[in-house]
Coordinates of N, CA and C in Angstrom, one line a residue:
X1 N 9.4 -9.5 -10.7 CA 8.4 -9.8 -9.6 C 7.0 -9.4 -10.0
X2 N 6.1 -10.2 -9.7 CA 4.7 -9.9 -9.9 C 4.1 -9.2 -8.7
X3 N 3.1 -8.3 -8.9 CA 2.4 -7.7 -7.8 C 1.0 -8.3 -7.7
X4 N 0.6 -8.7 -6.4 CA -0.7 -9.2 -6.2 C -1.3 -8.3 -5.1
X5 N -2.6 -8.3 -5.0 CA -3.3 -7.5 -3.9 C -4.1 -8.5 -3.0
X6 N -3.9 -8.3 -1.7 CA -4.7 -8.9 -0.7 C -6.1 -8.3 -0.7
X7 N -7.1 -9.1 -0.3 CA -8.5 -8.6 -0.3 C -8.6 -7.4 0.6
X8 N -7.9 -7.3 1.7 CA -7.9 -6.2 2.7 C -7.5 -4.9 2.0
X9 N -6.3 -5.0 1.2 CA -5.8 -3.9 0.5 C -6.9 -3.4 -0.5
X10 N -7.5 -4.3 -1.3 CA -8.4 -3.9 -2.3 C -9.6 -3.2 -1.6
X11 N -10.2 -3.8 -0.6 CA -11.3 -3.2 0.1 C -11.0 -1.8 0.7
X12 N -9.9 -1.7 1.4 CA -9.5 -0.4 1.9 C -9.2 0.7 0.9
X13 N -8.6 0.3 -0.2 CA -8.3 1.2 -1.3 C -9.6 1.7 -1.9
X14 N -10.6 0.8 -2.1 CA -11.9 1.2 -2.6 C -12.6 2.3 -1.7
X15 N -12.5 2.0 -0.4 CA -13.1 3.0 0.5 C -12.4 4.3 0.5
X16 N -11.1 4.3 0.4 CA -10.3 5.5 0.3 C -10.7 6.3 -0.9
X17 N -10.7 5.6 -2.1 CA -11.1 6.3 -3.3 C -12.5 6.8 -3.3
X18 N -13.4 6.1 -2.7 CA -14.8 6.6 -2.5 C -14.8 7.9 -1.7
X19 N -14.0 7.9 -0.6 CA -13.9 9.1 0.2 C -13.4 10.3 -0.5
X20 N -12.3 10.1 -1.3 CA -11.6 11.2 -2.0 C -12.6 11.7 -3.1
X21 N -13.3 10.7 -3.7 CA -14.2 11.1 -4.8 C -15.4 12.0 -4.4
X22 N -15.7 12.0 -3.1 CA -16.7 12.9 -2.5 C -16.3 14.3 -2.8
X23 N -15.0 14.6 -2.8 CA -14.5 15.9 -3.2 C -14.6 16.1 -4.7
X24 N -13.8 15.3 -5.4 CA -13.9 15.3 -6.9 C -13.4 13.9 -7.4
X25 N -14.1 13.5 -8.4 CA -13.6 12.2 -9.0 C -12.2 12.3 -9.6
X26 N -11.9 13.5 -10.1 CA -10.6 13.7 -10.7 C -9.5 13.5 -9.7
X27 N -9.7 14.0 -8.4 CA -8.7 13.8 -7.4 C -8.6 12.3 -7.0
X28 N -9.7 11.6 -7.0 CA -9.6 10.2 -6.7 C -8.8 9.4 -7.8
X29 N -9.1 9.8 -9.1 CA -8.4 9.2 -10.2 C -6.9 9.5 -10.2
X30 N -6.6 10.7 -9.8 CA -5.2 11.1 -9.8 C -4.5 10.4 -8.6
X31 N -5.1 10.3 -7.5 CA -4.6 9.6 -6.4 C -4.3 8.1 -6.8
X32 N -5.2 7.5 -7.4 CA -5.1 6.1 -7.8 C -4.0 5.9 -8.8
X33 N -4.0 6.8 -9.8 CA -2.9 6.7 -10.8 C -1.5 6.9 -10.2
X34 N -1.3 7.9 -9.4 CA 0.0 8.2 -8.8 C 0.4 7.1 -7.8
X35 N -0.6 6.5 -7.1 CA -0.3 5.4 -6.1 C 0.2 4.2 -6.9
X36 N -0.5 3.8 -8.0 CA -0.1 2.7 -8.7 C 1.2 2.9 -9.5
X37 N 1.6 4.1 -9.8 CA 2.9 4.4 -10.4 C 3.9 4.0 -9.3
X38 N 3.7 4.4 -8.1 CA 4.7 4.1 -7.0 C 4.7 2.6 -6.8
X39 N 3.5 2.0 -6.7 CA 3.5 0.5 -6.4 C 4.1 -0.3 -7.5
X40 N 3.9 0.1 -8.7 CA 4.5 -0.7 -9.8 C 6.0 -0.6 -9.9
X41 N 6.6 0.3 -9.1 CA 8.1 0.5 -9.1 C 8.7 -0.4 -7.9
X42 N 7.9 -0.9 -7.0 CA 8.4 -1.7 -5.9 C 9.2 -2.9 -6.4
X43 N 8.8 -3.6 -7.4 CA 9.7 -4.8 -7.8 C 11.1 -4.4 -8.2
X44 N 11.3 -3.2 -8.7 CA 12.7 -2.7 -9.0 C 13.6 -2.7 -7.8
X45 N 13.1 -2.3 -6.7 CA 13.9 -2.2 -5.5 C 12.9 -2.5 -4.3
X46 N 12.6 -3.7 -4.1 CA 11.6 -4.1 -3.1 C 12.0 -3.7 -1.6
X47 N 13.3 -3.6 -1.3 CA 13.7 -3.3 0.1 C 13.9 -1.8 0.2
X48 N 13.5 -1.0 -0.7 CA 13.8 0.5 -0.7 C 13.0 1.1 0.5
X49 N 11.8 0.6 0.8 CA 11.0 1.2 1.8 C 11.3 0.6 3.1
X50 N 10.9 1.4 4.2 CA 11.3 1.0 5.5 C 10.6 -0.3 6.0
X51 N 11.3 -1.0 6.9 CA 10.7 -2.2 7.5 C 9.4 -1.8 8.2
X52 N 8.4 -2.6 8.1 CA 7.1 -2.2 8.7 C 7.2 -1.9 10.2
X53 N 6.5 -0.9 10.6 CA 6.4 -0.5 12.0 C 5.3 -1.4 12.6
X54 N 4.5 -2.1 11.8 CA 3.4 -2.8 12.3 C 3.6 -4.3 12.4
X55 N 4.7 -4.8 11.8 CA 5.0 -6.2 11.7 C 6.5 -6.5 12.1
X56 N 6.8 -7.6 12.7 CA 8.1 -7.9 13.0 C 8.9 -8.5 11.9
X57 N 8.3 -8.9 10.8 CA 8.9 -9.6 9.7 C 9.7 -8.6 8.8
X58 N 10.9 -9.0 8.6 CA 11.8 -8.1 7.8 C 11.3 -8.0 6.3
X59 N 10.6 -9.0 5.9 CA 10.1 -9.0 4.5 C 8.8 -8.2 4.3
X60 N 8.3 -7.6 5.4 CA 7.1 -6.7 5.3 C 7.6 -5.3 5.4
X61 N 7.2 -4.5 4.4 CA 7.7 -3.1 4.2 C 6.5 -2.2 4.2
X62 N 6.8 -0.9 4.5 CA 5.8 0.1 4.5 C 6.2 1.2 3.5
X63 N 5.4 1.4 2.5 CA 5.5 2.6 1.6 C 4.6 3.7 2.1
X64 N 5.1 4.9 2.3 CA 4.3 6.0 2.7 C 3.9 6.8 1.5
X65 N 2.6 7.1 1.3 CA 2.2 7.8 0.1 C 1.0 8.7 0.5
X66 N 1.3 10.1 0.5 CA 0.3 11.1 0.8 C -0.4 10.8 2.1
X67 N 0.4 10.5 3.1 CA -0.2 10.2 4.5 C -0.7 8.8 4.7
X68 N -0.7 8.0 3.7 CA -1.2 6.6 3.8 C 0.0 5.7 3.9
X69 N -0.2 4.6 4.6 CA 0.8 3.6 4.7 C 0.3 2.4 3.9
X70 N 1.2 1.9 3.0 CA 0.9 0.7 2.2 C 1.8 -0.4 2.7
X71 N 1.3 -1.4 3.4 CA 2.2 -2.5 3.8 C 2.2 -3.5 2.7
X72 N 3.4 -4.0 2.4 CA 3.5 -5.1 1.4 C 4.5 -6.1 1.9
X73 N 4.3 -7.3 1.4 CA 5.2 -8.5 1.7 C 6.0 -8.8 0.5
X74 N 7.3 -9.0 0.7 CA 8.2 -9.4 -0.3 C 8.3 -10.9 -0.2
X75 N 7.7 -11.6 -1.1 CA 7.6 -13.1 -1.1 C 8.6 -13.6 -2.2
X76 N 9.9 -13.8 -1.7 CA 10.9 -14.3 -2.7 C 10.7 -15.7 -3.2
X77 N 10.1 -16.5 -2.4 CA 9.9 -17.9 -2.9 C 8.9 -17.9 -4.1
X78 N 8.0 -17.1 -4.1 CA 7.0 -17.0 -5.2 C 7.3 -15.8 -6.2
X79 N 8.4 -15.1 -5.9 CA 8.8 -14.0 -6.8 C 7.6 -13.0 -6.9
X80 N 7.0 -12.7 -5.8 CA 5.8 -11.8 -5.7 C 5.9 -10.8 -4.7
X81 N 5.3 -9.6 -4.9 CA 5.0 -8.6 -4.0 C 3.5 -8.6 -3.7
X82 N 3.2 -8.8 -2.4 CA 1.8 -8.9 -2.0 C 1.4 -7.6 -1.3
X83 N 0.5 -6.8 -1.9 CA 0.0 -5.6 -1.2 C -1.0 -6.0 -0.1
X84 N -0.6 -5.8 1.1 CA -1.4 -6.3 2.2 C -2.5 -5.3 2.7
X85 N -2.1 -4.0 2.8 CA -3.1 -3.1 3.4 C -2.7 -1.7 3.0
X86 N -3.7 -0.8 3.1 CA -3.5 0.6 2.9 C -4.3 1.3 4.0
X87 N -3.7 2.3 4.7 CA -4.4 2.9 5.8 C -3.7 4.2 6.2
X88 N -4.5 5.1 6.8 CA -3.9 6.3 7.4 C -3.4 5.8 8.8
X89 N -2.3 6.3 9.2 CA -1.7 5.8 10.5 C -2.7 6.1 11.7
X90 N -3.4 7.2 11.6 CA -4.3 7.7 12.6 C -5.5 6.8 12.7
X91 N -5.8 6.1 11.6 CA -7.0 5.2 11.5 C -6.7 3.8 11.7
X92 N -5.4 3.5 12.0 CA -5.0 2.1 12.1 C -5.6 1.4 13.3
X93 N -6.3 0.3 13.1 CA -6.9 -0.5 14.2 C -5.8 -1.4 14.7
X94 N -5.3 -1.1 15.9 CA -4.2 -1.9 16.5 C -4.9 -2.9 17.5
X95 N -4.8 -4.2 17.2 CA -5.5 -5.2 18.1 C -4.4 -5.9 18.9

């Protein structure tokens, strides 16, 4: 399975990394490296993580990483994992 990133995921991750980098760039780099280590393992067991608390779709899952939720879609038709969003639960905009 291939991993792709939604624009929302990319934008939010950049903002998170900028925020972490205010402390130190090394922490931001470490966060990013460790996050992508976890994300790159999703295709091995895509249903490992819980069904999303924010979506009714069984194919949307939530990976929890250092207090952040990463929502991803398992798209079996296209053999793809789509990274949808990354956020802190306390900062989640529920509309």
